Amino acid sequence: MYTVFFIGTAGSGKSSLVASLSTWMEDQGYDIGIVNLDPAAEYLPYVPDIDIRDRISARKIMKQYKLGPNASIIAAVDMVVTEAERIKEEMEVVGAPIYLIDTPGQMELFAFRQSGAYLVQKLSDVHSLVVYVADAVYIQTIDGFATTMLLALSSRIRFKKPQILVVNKADLLTEDAISNIINWAEDPETLLESIDLPNYEKEILRSVANMGGFITPLFVSAKTGEGLDKLYYQLQVHYTGGEDAQ
Ligand code: GDP
Ligand code: MG
């Protein structure tokens, strides 16, 4: 069993990417499973094989405990932990060789509370991977690029899993914006020269960049389907070293 977790800031397109990648893979004849771990999702653009909302719903928690929307989402995400064992069992019953796992809309609830790392650990088999989904519109600015790299690094520290960095919504980027991003990743000095930062913060950023912390992303679009073949290829490389996953 190969589990692929989709992590990223709210609205970056995790759910959309799970939908389009799963459709793309199914069209290629691959057998895949989808798990939704977002108890607050109002709408999902795919049909999950396993859906946490069958067990835990942020909406119900809101009514039952008379919590506000934010507090009920936090409580719901924390409660997902109690279902980890059962989700794992269901995944074994469904028996898909690859699972795409969608995570709660707001990344900090999953990445920066206890529950997320536990769930990733619990639902990972021998092979597992995190796809960090960044938003194209945000990453095209200098500050957006720098902070995205630091967030992706934070999530690597948090999950301790191999990670692929994906820029979703590439359909919204011009060729120039794409080449800027690639340039900043491959030649961090070009970014460090123009970023507006006090010296101390700039030096920290320089250390991160020089240690390989700026990663060249893969550009994809859940909307148009561009780059999905490359993303699948990267998933395969992590799984088998290049050979087909099934
Ligand atoms: P999530 O919170 O990370 O799960 O994000 P969603 O998948 O719900 O997507 C958030 C919004 O971004 C939705 O309105 C999507 O239609 C939109 N979106 C997602 N992927 C793309 C994409 O590749 N291109 C464009 N233009 N919009 C996208
Ligand atoms: Mg979502």
PDB file of C-alpha atoms and ligand atoms in Angstrom:
ATOM      1  CA  MET A   1       0.000   0.000   0.000  1.00  0.00           C
ATOM      2  CA  TYR A   2       1.342   3.379  -1.095  1.00  0.00           C
ATOM      3  CA  THR A   3      -0.160   6.429   0.614  1.00  0.00           C
ATOM      4  CA  VAL A   4       0.151   9.937  -0.813  1.00  0.00           C
ATOM      5  CA  PHE A   5      -0.905  12.829   1.432  1.00  0.00           C
ATOM      6  CA  PHE A   6      -1.887  16.200  -0.035  1.00  0.00           C
ATOM      7  CA  ILE A   7      -0.946  19.077   2.274  1.00  0.00           C
ATOM      8  CA  GLY A   8      -1.122  22.802   1.662  1.00  0.00           C
ATOM      9  CA  THR A   9      -2.614  26.121   2.653  1.00  0.00           C
ATOM     10  CA  ALA A  10      -6.372  26.671   2.434  1.00  0.00           C
ATOM     11  CA  GLY A  11      -7.598  27.001  -1.113  1.00  0.00           C
ATOM     12  CA  SER A  12      -4.343  25.894  -2.752  1.00  0.00           C
ATOM     13  CA  GLY A  13      -6.289  23.153  -4.498  1.00  0.00           C
ATOM     14  CA  LYS A  14      -5.596  19.946  -2.545  1.00  0.00           C
ATOM     15  CA  SER A  15      -9.081  18.541  -3.090  1.00  0.00           C
ATOM     16  CA  SER A  16      -9.145  19.622  -6.743  1.00  0.00           C
ATOM     17  CA  LEU A  17      -5.781  18.007  -7.340  1.00  0.00           C
ATOM     18  CA  VAL A  18      -6.860  14.759  -5.680  1.00  0.00           C
ATOM     19  CA  ALA A  19      -9.883  14.823  -8.002  1.00  0.00           C
ATOM     20  CA  SER A  20      -8.014  15.461 -11.225  1.00  0.00           C
ATOM     21  CA  LEU A  21      -5.032  13.224 -10.453  1.00  0.00           C
ATOM     22  CA  SER A  22      -7.338  10.357  -9.485  1.00  0.00           C
ATOM     23  CA  THR A  23      -9.340  10.763 -12.699  1.00  0.00           C
ATOM     24  CA  TRP A  24      -6.143  10.938 -14.725  1.00  0.00           C
ATOM     25  CA  MET A  25      -4.764   7.790 -13.076  1.00  0.00           C
ATOM     26  CA  GLU A  26      -8.028   5.901 -13.486  1.00  0.00           C
ATOM     27  CA  ASP A  27      -8.084   6.852 -17.171  1.00  0.00           C
ATOM     28  CA  GLN A  28      -4.626   5.314 -17.447  1.00  0.00           C
ATOM     29  CA  GLY A  29      -6.019   2.117 -15.956  1.00  0.00           C
ATOM     30  CA  TYR A  30      -4.578   2.414 -12.453  1.00  0.00           C
ATOM     31  CA  ASP A  31      -6.453   1.136  -9.447  1.00  0.00           C
ATOM     32  CA  ILE A  32      -6.453   3.839  -6.785  1.00  0.00           C
ATOM     33  CA  GLY A  33      -8.278   4.663  -3.586  1.00  0.00           C
ATOM     34  CA  ILE A  34      -9.222   8.089  -2.223  1.00  0.00           C
ATOM     35  CA  VAL A  35      -9.493   8.997   1.451  1.00  0.00           C
ATOM     36  CA  ASN A  36     -11.008  12.267   2.633  1.00  0.00           C
ATOM     37  CA  LEU A  37      -9.687  13.354   6.038  1.00  0.00           C
ATOM     38  CA  ASP A  38     -11.389  16.765   6.024  1.00  0.00           C
ATOM     39  CA  PRO A  39     -14.353  16.663   8.432  1.00  0.00           C
ATOM     40  CA  ALA A  40     -15.365  20.194   7.449  1.00  0.00           C
ATOM     41  CA  ALA A  41     -15.532  19.745   3.672  1.00  0.00           C
ATOM     42  CA  GLU A  42     -18.863  21.044   2.351  1.00  0.00           C
ATOM     43  CA  TYR A  43     -18.281  19.719  -1.122  1.00  0.00           C
ATOM     44  CA  LEU A  44     -15.752  17.308  -2.578  1.00  0.00           C
ATOM     45  CA  PRO A  45     -14.905  17.277  -6.286  1.00  0.00           C
ATOM     46  CA  TYR A  46     -14.394  13.461  -6.154  1.00  0.00           C
ATOM     47  CA  VAL A  47     -16.145  10.438  -4.698  1.00  0.00           C
ATOM     48  CA  PRO A  48     -14.002   9.166  -1.810  1.00  0.00           C
ATOM     49  CA  ASP A  49     -13.686   5.456  -1.020  1.00  0.00           C
ATOM     50  CA  ILE A  50     -13.327   6.402   2.635  1.00  0.00           C
ATOM     51  CA  ASP A  51     -14.810   9.609   3.991  1.00  0.00           C
ATOM     52  CA  ILE A  52     -14.153  10.863   7.526  1.00  0.00           C
ATOM     53  CA  ARG A  53     -17.406  12.837   7.328  1.00  0.00           C
ATOM     54  CA  ASP A  54     -19.297   9.550   7.652  1.00  0.00           C
ATOM     55  CA  ARG A  55     -17.960   9.441  11.222  1.00  0.00           C
ATOM     56  CA  ILE A  56     -17.099  12.997  12.155  1.00  0.00           C
ATOM     57  CA  SER A  57     -18.772  16.116  10.910  1.00  0.00           C
ATOM     58  CA  ALA A  58     -17.695  19.602  11.906  1.00  0.00           C
ATOM     59  CA  ARG A  59     -21.256  20.759  11.339  1.00  0.00           C
ATOM     60  CA  LYS A  60     -22.681  18.233  13.831  1.00  0.00           C
ATOM     61  CA  ILE A  61     -20.005  19.066  16.389  1.00  0.00           C
ATOM     62  CA  MET A  62     -20.878  22.733  16.025  1.00  0.00           C
ATOM     63  CA  LYS A  63     -24.512  22.031  16.903  1.00  0.00           C
ATOM     64  CA  GLN A  64     -23.858  19.394  19.552  1.00  0.00           C
ATOM     65  CA  TYR A  65     -21.271  21.352  21.549  1.00  0.00           C
ATOM     66  CA  LYS A  66     -22.525  24.816  20.596  1.00  0.00           C
ATOM     67  CA  LEU A  67     -19.140  25.804  19.225  1.00  0.00           C
ATOM     68  CA  GLY A  68     -18.387  28.501  16.679  1.00  0.00           C
ATOM     69  CA  PRO A  69     -17.339  27.477  13.166  1.00  0.00           C
ATOM     70  CA  ASN A  70     -13.627  27.767  13.852  1.00  0.00           C
ATOM     71  CA  ALA A  71     -13.639  25.910  17.175  1.00  0.00           C
ATOM     72  CA  SER A  72     -15.800  23.141  15.735  1.00  0.00           C
ATOM     73  CA  ILE A  73     -13.400  22.583  12.824  1.00  0.00           C
ATOM     74  CA  ILE A  74     -10.466  22.397  15.241  1.00  0.00           C
ATOM     75  CA  ALA A  75     -12.349  19.958  17.465  1.00  0.00           C
ATOM     76  CA  ALA A  76     -13.392  17.862  14.469  1.00  0.00           C
ATOM     77  CA  VAL A  77      -9.856  17.613  13.075  1.00  0.00           C
ATOM     78  CA  ASP A  78      -8.530  16.626  16.509  1.00  0.00           C
ATOM     79  CA  MET A  79     -11.215  13.949  16.756  1.00  0.00           C
ATOM     80  CA  VAL A  80     -10.157  12.360  13.468  1.00  0.00           C
ATOM     81  CA  VAL A  81      -7.313  10.785  15.461  1.00  0.00           C
ATOM     82  CA  THR A  82      -9.775   8.561  17.287  1.00  0.00           C
ATOM     83  CA  GLU A  83     -10.778   7.054  13.938  1.00  0.00           C
ATOM     84  CA  ALA A  84      -7.248   6.405  12.675  1.00  0.00           C
ATOM     85  CA  GLU A  85      -7.297   2.689  13.392  1.00  0.00           C
ATOM     86  CA  ARG A  86     -10.626   2.192  11.644  1.00  0.00           C
ATOM     87  CA  ILE A  87      -9.614   4.235   8.628  1.00  0.00           C
ATOM     88  CA  LYS A  88      -6.509   2.086   8.305  1.00  0.00           C
ATOM     89  CA  GLU A  89      -8.625  -1.076   8.489  1.00  0.00           C
ATOM     90  CA  GLU A  90     -11.015   0.252   5.851  1.00  0.00           C
ATOM     91  CA  MET A  91      -8.074   1.040   3.598  1.00  0.00           C
ATOM     92  CA  GLU A  92      -6.943  -2.556   3.936  1.00  0.00           C
ATOM     93  CA  VAL A  93     -10.449  -3.810   3.149  1.00  0.00           C
ATOM     94  CA  VAL A  94     -10.784  -1.580   0.070  1.00  0.00           C
ATOM     95  CA  GLY A  95      -7.359  -2.913  -0.861  1.00  0.00           C
ATOM     96  CA  ALA A  96      -6.229  -0.255  -3.338  1.00  0.00           C
ATOM     97  CA  PRO A  97      -2.491  -0.342  -4.063  1.00  0.00           C
ATOM     98  CA  ILE A  98      -2.269   3.480  -4.026  1.00  0.00           C
ATOM     99  CA  TYR A  99      -4.239   5.908  -1.871  1.00  0.00           C
ATOM    100  CA  LEU A 100      -4.555   9.620  -2.475  1.00  0.00           C
ATOM    101  CA  ILE A 101      -5.314  11.232   0.892  1.00  0.00           C
ATOM    102  CA  ASP A 102      -6.958  14.644   1.043  1.00  0.00           C
ATOM    103  CA  THR A 103      -6.383  16.611   4.251  1.00  0.00           C
ATOM    104  CA  PRO A 104      -8.249  19.419   6.033  1.00  0.00           C
ATOM    105  CA  GLY A 105      -8.628  22.712   4.181  1.00  0.00           C
ATOM    106  CA  GLN A 106      -6.602  24.735   6.652  1.00  0.00           C
ATOM    107  CA  MET A 107      -3.126  23.352   6.647  1.00  0.00           C
ATOM    108  CA  GLU A 108      -2.204  24.517  10.145  1.00  0.00           C
ATOM    109  CA  LEU A 109      -4.910  22.340  11.677  1.00  0.00           C
ATOM    110  CA  PHE A 110      -3.351  19.289  10.137  1.00  0.00           C
ATOM    111  CA  ALA A 111       0.320  20.186  10.083  1.00  0.00           C
ATOM    112  CA  PHE A 112       0.712  22.132  13.295  1.00  0.00           C
ATOM    113  CA  ARG A 113      -1.442  20.263  15.773  1.00  0.00           C
ATOM    114  CA  GLN A 114      -0.749  16.837  17.225  1.00  0.00           C
ATOM    115  CA  SER A 115      -3.349  15.011  15.164  1.00  0.00           C
ATOM    116  CA  GLY A 116      -1.919  15.480  11.664  1.00  0.00           C
ATOM    117  CA  ALA A 117       1.518  13.979  12.189  1.00  0.00           C
ATOM    118  CA  TYR A 118      -0.035  11.095  14.111  1.00  0.00           C
ATOM    119  CA  LEU A 119      -2.470  10.391  11.266  1.00  0.00           C
ATOM    120  CA  VAL A 120       0.270  10.515   8.646  1.00  0.00           C
ATOM    121  CA  GLN A 121       2.314   8.087  10.721  1.00  0.00           C
ATOM    122  CA  LYS A 122      -0.622   5.811  11.353  1.00  0.00           C
ATOM    123  CA  LEU A 123      -1.898   5.674   7.773  1.00  0.00           C
ATOM    124  CA  SER A 124       1.520   5.263   6.197  1.00  0.00           C
ATOM    125  CA  ASP A 125       2.546   1.843   5.131  1.00  0.00           C
ATOM    126  CA  VAL A 126       6.007   0.988   3.895  1.00  0.00           C
ATOM    127  CA  HIS A 127       5.772   3.642   1.196  1.00  0.00           C
ATOM    128  CA  SER A 128       4.327   7.052   1.781  1.00  0.00           C
ATOM    129  CA  LEU A 129       4.854  10.526   0.524  1.00  0.00           C
ATOM    130  CA  VAL A 130       3.654  14.066   1.072  1.00  0.00           C
ATOM    131  CA  VAL A 131       2.681  16.258  -1.869  1.00  0.00           C
ATOM    132  CA  TYR A 132       2.984  19.848  -0.722  1.00  0.00           C
ATOM    133  CA  VAL A 133       0.489  21.858  -2.774  1.00  0.00           C
ATOM    134  CA  ALA A 134       1.417  25.520  -3.171  1.00  0.00           C
ATOM    135  CA  ASP A 135      -0.796  28.159  -4.740  1.00  0.00           C
ATOM    136  CA  ALA A 136       0.515  29.560  -8.025  1.00  0.00           C
ATOM    137  CA  VAL A 137      -0.872  33.036  -7.471  1.00  0.00           C
ATOM    138  CA  TYR A 138       0.824  33.311  -4.089  1.00  0.00           C
ATOM    139  CA  ILE A 139       4.190  31.773  -4.975  1.00  0.00           C
ATOM    140  CA  GLN A 140       4.771  34.087  -7.939  1.00  0.00           C
ATOM    141  CA  THR A 141       5.677  36.995  -5.654  1.00  0.00           C
ATOM    142  CA  ILE A 142       9.091  37.133  -3.978  1.00  0.00           C
ATOM    143  CA  ASP A 143       7.732  37.024  -0.435  1.00  0.00           C
ATOM    144  CA  GLY A 144       5.233  34.352  -1.468  1.00  0.00           C
ATOM    145  CA  PHE A 145       8.025  32.189  -2.839  1.00  0.00           C
ATOM    146  CA  ALA A 146      10.232  32.574   0.255  1.00  0.00           C
ATOM    147  CA  THR A 147       7.437  31.851   2.721  1.00  0.00           C
ATOM    148  CA  THR A 148       6.189  28.904   0.673  1.00  0.00           C
ATOM    149  CA  MET A 149       9.655  27.338   0.805  1.00  0.00           C
ATOM    150  CA  LEU A 150       9.711  27.817   4.590  1.00  0.00           C
ATOM    151  CA  LEU A 151       6.228  26.362   4.997  1.00  0.00           C
ATOM    152  CA  ALA A 152       7.149  23.371   2.856  1.00  0.00           C
ATOM    153  CA  LEU A 153      10.259  22.955   5.023  1.00  0.00           C
ATOM    154  CA  SER A 154       8.121  23.169   8.180  1.00  0.00           C
ATOM    155  CA  SER A 155       5.899  20.434   6.902  1.00  0.00           C
ATOM    156  CA  ARG A 156       8.936  18.257   6.095  1.00  0.00           C
ATOM    157  CA  ILE A 157      10.103  18.750   9.672  1.00  0.00           C
ATOM    158  CA  ARG A 158       6.624  17.932  10.885  1.00  0.00           C
ATOM    159  CA  PHE A 159       5.813  14.843   8.845  1.00  0.00           C
ATOM    160  CA  LYS A 160       9.296  13.389   8.319  1.00  0.00           C
ATOM    161  CA  LYS A 161       8.310  11.996   4.957  1.00  0.00           C
ATOM    162  CA  PRO A 162       9.694  12.401   1.476  1.00  0.00           C
ATOM    163  CA  GLN A 163       7.977  15.355  -0.136  1.00  0.00           C
ATOM    164  CA  ILE A 164       7.188  16.624  -3.610  1.00  0.00           C
ATOM    165  CA  LEU A 165       6.616  20.346  -4.045  1.00  0.00           C
ATOM    166  CA  VAL A 166       3.856  21.109  -6.489  1.00  0.00           C
ATOM    167  CA  VAL A 167       2.647  24.518  -7.662  1.00  0.00           C
ATOM    168  CA  ASN A 168      -1.025  24.142  -8.498  1.00  0.00           C
ATOM    169  CA  LYS A 169      -3.107  26.561 -10.624  1.00  0.00           C
ATOM    170  CA  ALA A 170      -0.231  26.869 -13.098  1.00  0.00           C
ATOM    171  CA  ASP A 171      -2.928  27.795 -15.639  1.00  0.00           C
ATOM    172  CA  LEU A 172      -2.978  31.217 -13.941  1.00  0.00           C
ATOM    173  CA  LEU A 173       0.758  31.851 -14.425  1.00  0.00           C
ATOM    174  CA  THR A 174       2.470  33.543 -17.352  1.00  0.00           C
ATOM    175  CA  GLU A 175       5.603  31.981 -18.836  1.00  0.00           C
ATOM    176  CA  ASP A 176       7.605  34.798 -17.254  1.00  0.00           C
ATOM    177  CA  ALA A 177       6.205  34.069 -13.802  1.00  0.00           C
ATOM    178  CA  ILE A 178       7.082  30.393 -14.194  1.00  0.00           C
ATOM    179  CA  SER A 179      10.628  31.154 -15.250  1.00  0.00           C
ATOM    180  CA  ASN A 180      11.015  33.593 -12.330  1.00  0.00           C
ATOM    181  CA  ILE A 181      10.008  30.886  -9.882  1.00  0.00           C
ATOM    182  CA  ILE A 182      12.380  28.362 -11.440  1.00  0.00           C
ATOM    183  CA  ASN A 183      15.126  30.962 -11.390  1.00  0.00           C
ATOM    184  CA  TRP A 184      14.638  31.758  -7.679  1.00  0.00           C
ATOM    185  CA  ALA A 185      14.760  28.051  -6.874  1.00  0.00           C
ATOM    186  CA  GLU A 186      17.826  27.271  -8.946  1.00  0.00           C
ATOM    187  CA  ASP A 187      19.722  30.484  -8.294  1.00  0.00           C
ATOM    188  CA  PRO A 188      18.594  31.749  -4.864  1.00  0.00           C
ATOM    189  CA  GLU A 189      20.902  34.790  -5.046  1.00  0.00           C
ATOM    190  CA  THR A 190      18.564  36.315  -7.647  1.00  0.00           C
ATOM    191  CA  LEU A 191      15.831  36.216  -5.032  1.00  0.00           C
ATOM    192  CA  LEU A 192      18.015  37.282  -2.128  1.00  0.00           C
ATOM    193  CA  GLU A 193      19.211  40.324  -4.097  1.00  0.00           C
ATOM    194  CA  SER A 194      15.720  41.659  -4.577  1.00  0.00           C
ATOM    195  CA  ILE A 195      13.881  40.548  -1.432  1.00  0.00           C
ATOM    196  CA  ASP A 196      13.098  43.338   0.994  1.00  0.00           C
ATOM    197  CA  LEU A 197      14.259  42.002   4.368  1.00  0.00           C
ATOM    198  CA  PRO A 198      16.388  43.109   7.327  1.00  0.00           C
ATOM    199  CA  ASN A 199      19.882  41.603   7.200  1.00  0.00           C
ATOM    200  CA  TYR A 200      19.349  39.044   9.921  1.00  0.00           C
ATOM    201  CA  GLU A 201      16.247  37.509   8.317  1.00  0.00           C
ATOM    202  CA  LYS A 202      17.951  37.625   4.940  1.00  0.00           C
ATOM    203  CA  GLU A 203      20.929  35.673   6.273  1.00  0.00           C
ATOM    204  CA  ILE A 204      18.627  33.031   7.746  1.00  0.00           C
ATOM    205  CA  LEU A 205      16.909  32.739   4.389  1.00  0.00           C
ATOM    206  CA  ARG A 206      20.284  32.562   2.639  1.00  0.00           C
ATOM    207  CA  SER A 207      21.338  29.663   4.896  1.00  0.00           C
ATOM    208  CA  VAL A 208      18.126  27.817   4.130  1.00  0.00           C
ATOM    209  CA  ALA A 209      18.606  28.390   0.404  1.00  0.00           C
ATOM    210  CA  ASN A 210      22.275  27.395   0.466  1.00  0.00           C
ATOM    211  CA  MET A 211      21.426  24.193   2.290  1.00  0.00           C
ATOM    212  CA  GLY A 212      19.096  23.229  -0.544  1.00  0.00           C
ATOM    213  CA  GLY A 213      15.916  24.543   1.071  1.00  0.00           C
ATOM    214  CA  PHE A 214      14.671  26.174  -2.124  1.00  0.00           C
ATOM    215  CA  ILE A 215      13.182  23.400  -4.177  1.00  0.00           C
ATOM    216  CA  THR A 216      12.296  23.577  -7.848  1.00  0.00           C
ATOM    217  CA  PRO A 217       8.598  22.818  -7.946  1.00  0.00           C
ATOM    218  CA  LEU A 218       6.553  20.836 -10.379  1.00  0.00           C
ATOM    219  CA  PHE A 219       3.935  22.985 -12.102  1.00  0.00           C
ATOM    220  CA  VAL A 220       0.492  21.456 -12.391  1.00  0.00           C
ATOM    221  CA  SER A 221      -3.091  22.516 -12.911  1.00  0.00           C
ATOM    222  CA  ALA A 222      -5.961  20.625 -11.402  1.00  0.00           C
ATOM    223  CA  LYS A 223      -8.149  22.644 -13.761  1.00  0.00           C
ATOM    224  CA  THR A 224      -6.523  21.958 -17.125  1.00  0.00           C
ATOM    225  CA  GLY A 225      -4.710  18.747 -16.242  1.00  0.00           C
ATOM    226  CA  GLU A 226      -1.301  20.084 -17.247  1.00  0.00           C
ATOM    227  CA  GLY A 227       1.586  18.489 -15.394  1.00  0.00           C
ATOM    228  CA  LEU A 228      -0.427  15.588 -13.979  1.00  0.00           C
ATOM    229  CA  ASP A 229       1.657  13.119 -15.998  1.00  0.00           C
ATOM    230  CA  LYS A 230       4.820  14.573 -14.454  1.00  0.00           C
ATOM    231  CA  LEU A 231       3.336  14.431 -10.978  1.00  0.00           C
ATOM    232  CA  TYR A 232       2.409  10.800 -11.464  1.00  0.00           C
ATOM    233  CA  TYR A 233       5.917  10.081 -12.722  1.00  0.00           C
ATOM    234  CA  GLN A 234       7.365  11.653  -9.564  1.00  0.00           C
ATOM    235  CA  LEU A 235       5.059   9.542  -7.379  1.00  0.00           C
ATOM    236  CA  GLN A 236       6.323   6.480  -9.207  1.00  0.00           C
ATOM    237  CA  VAL A 237       9.968   7.491  -8.824  1.00  0.00           C
ATOM    238  CA  HIS A 238       9.526   7.732  -5.065  1.00  0.00           C
ATOM    239  CA  TYR A 239       7.754   4.420  -4.923  1.00  0.00           C
ATOM    240  CA  THR A 240       9.846   2.226  -7.127  1.00  0.00           C
ATOM    241  CA  GLY A 241      12.736   4.266  -8.369  1.00  0.00           C
ATOM    242  CA  GLY A 242      11.020   4.771 -11.735  1.00  0.00           C
ATOM    243  CA  GLU A 243       9.285   1.525 -12.562  1.00  0.00           C
ATOM    244  CA  ASP A 244       5.525   1.387 -12.727  1.00  0.00           C
ATOM    245  CA  ALA A 245       3.819   1.344  -9.334  1.00  0.00           C
ATOM    246  CA  GLN A 246       1.506  -1.521 -10.223  1.00  0.00           C
TER     247      GLN A 246
HETATM  248  P1  GDP B   1      -8.246  23.055  -0.938  1.00  0.00           P
HETATM  249  O1  GDP B   1      -8.790  23.914   0.143  1.00  0.00           O
HETATM  250  O2  GDP B   1      -6.752  23.065  -0.907  1.00  0.00           O
HETATM  251  O3  GDP B   1      -8.800  21.662  -0.951  1.00  0.00           O
HETATM  252  O4  GDP B   1      -8.651  23.746  -2.339  1.00  0.00           O
HETATM  253  P2  GDP B   1      -9.821  23.371  -3.364  1.00  0.00           P
HETATM  254  O5  GDP B   1      -9.477  22.145  -4.145  1.00  0.00           O
HETATM  255  O6  GDP B   1     -11.117  23.376  -2.655  1.00  0.00           O
HETATM  256  O7  GDP B   1      -9.728  24.603  -4.378  1.00  0.00           O
HETATM  257  C1  GDP B   1      -9.879  25.937  -3.958  1.00  0.00           C
HETATM  258  C2  GDP B   1     -10.289  26.797  -5.145  1.00  0.00           C
HETATM  259  O8  GDP B   1      -9.262  26.846  -6.127  1.00  0.00           O
HETATM  260  C3  GDP B   1     -11.539  26.272  -5.873  1.00  0.00           C
HETATM  261  O9  GDP B   1     -12.345  27.372  -6.203  1.00  0.00           O
HETATM  262  C4  GDP B   1     -10.973  25.606  -7.115  1.00  0.00           C
HETATM  263  O10 GDP B   1     -11.877  25.627  -8.194  1.00  0.00           O
HETATM  264  C5  GDP B   1      -9.751  26.453  -7.397  1.00  0.00           C
HETATM  265  N1  GDP B   1      -8.714  25.667  -8.101  1.00  0.00           N
HETATM  266  C6  GDP B   1      -8.215  24.482  -7.709  1.00  0.00           C
HETATM  267  N2  GDP B   1      -7.272  24.038  -8.583  1.00  0.00           N
HETATM  268  C7  GDP B   1      -7.194  24.983  -9.554  1.00  0.00           C
HETATM  269  C8  GDP B   1      -6.384  25.117 -10.740  1.00  0.00           C
HETATM  270  O11 GDP B   1      -5.545  24.280 -11.096  1.00  0.00           O
HETATM  271  N3  GDP B   1      -6.558  26.256 -11.475  1.00  0.00           N
HETATM  272  C9  GDP B   1      -7.456  27.231 -11.137  1.00  0.00           C
HETATM  273  N4  GDP B   1      -7.540  28.292 -11.931  1.00  0.00           N
HETATM  274  N5  GDP B   1      -8.229  27.130 -10.026  1.00  0.00           N
HETATM  275  C10 GDP B   1      -8.107  26.025  -9.246  1.00  0.00           C
HETATM  276 MG    MG B   2     -10.097  20.703   0.375  1.00  0.00          MG
END
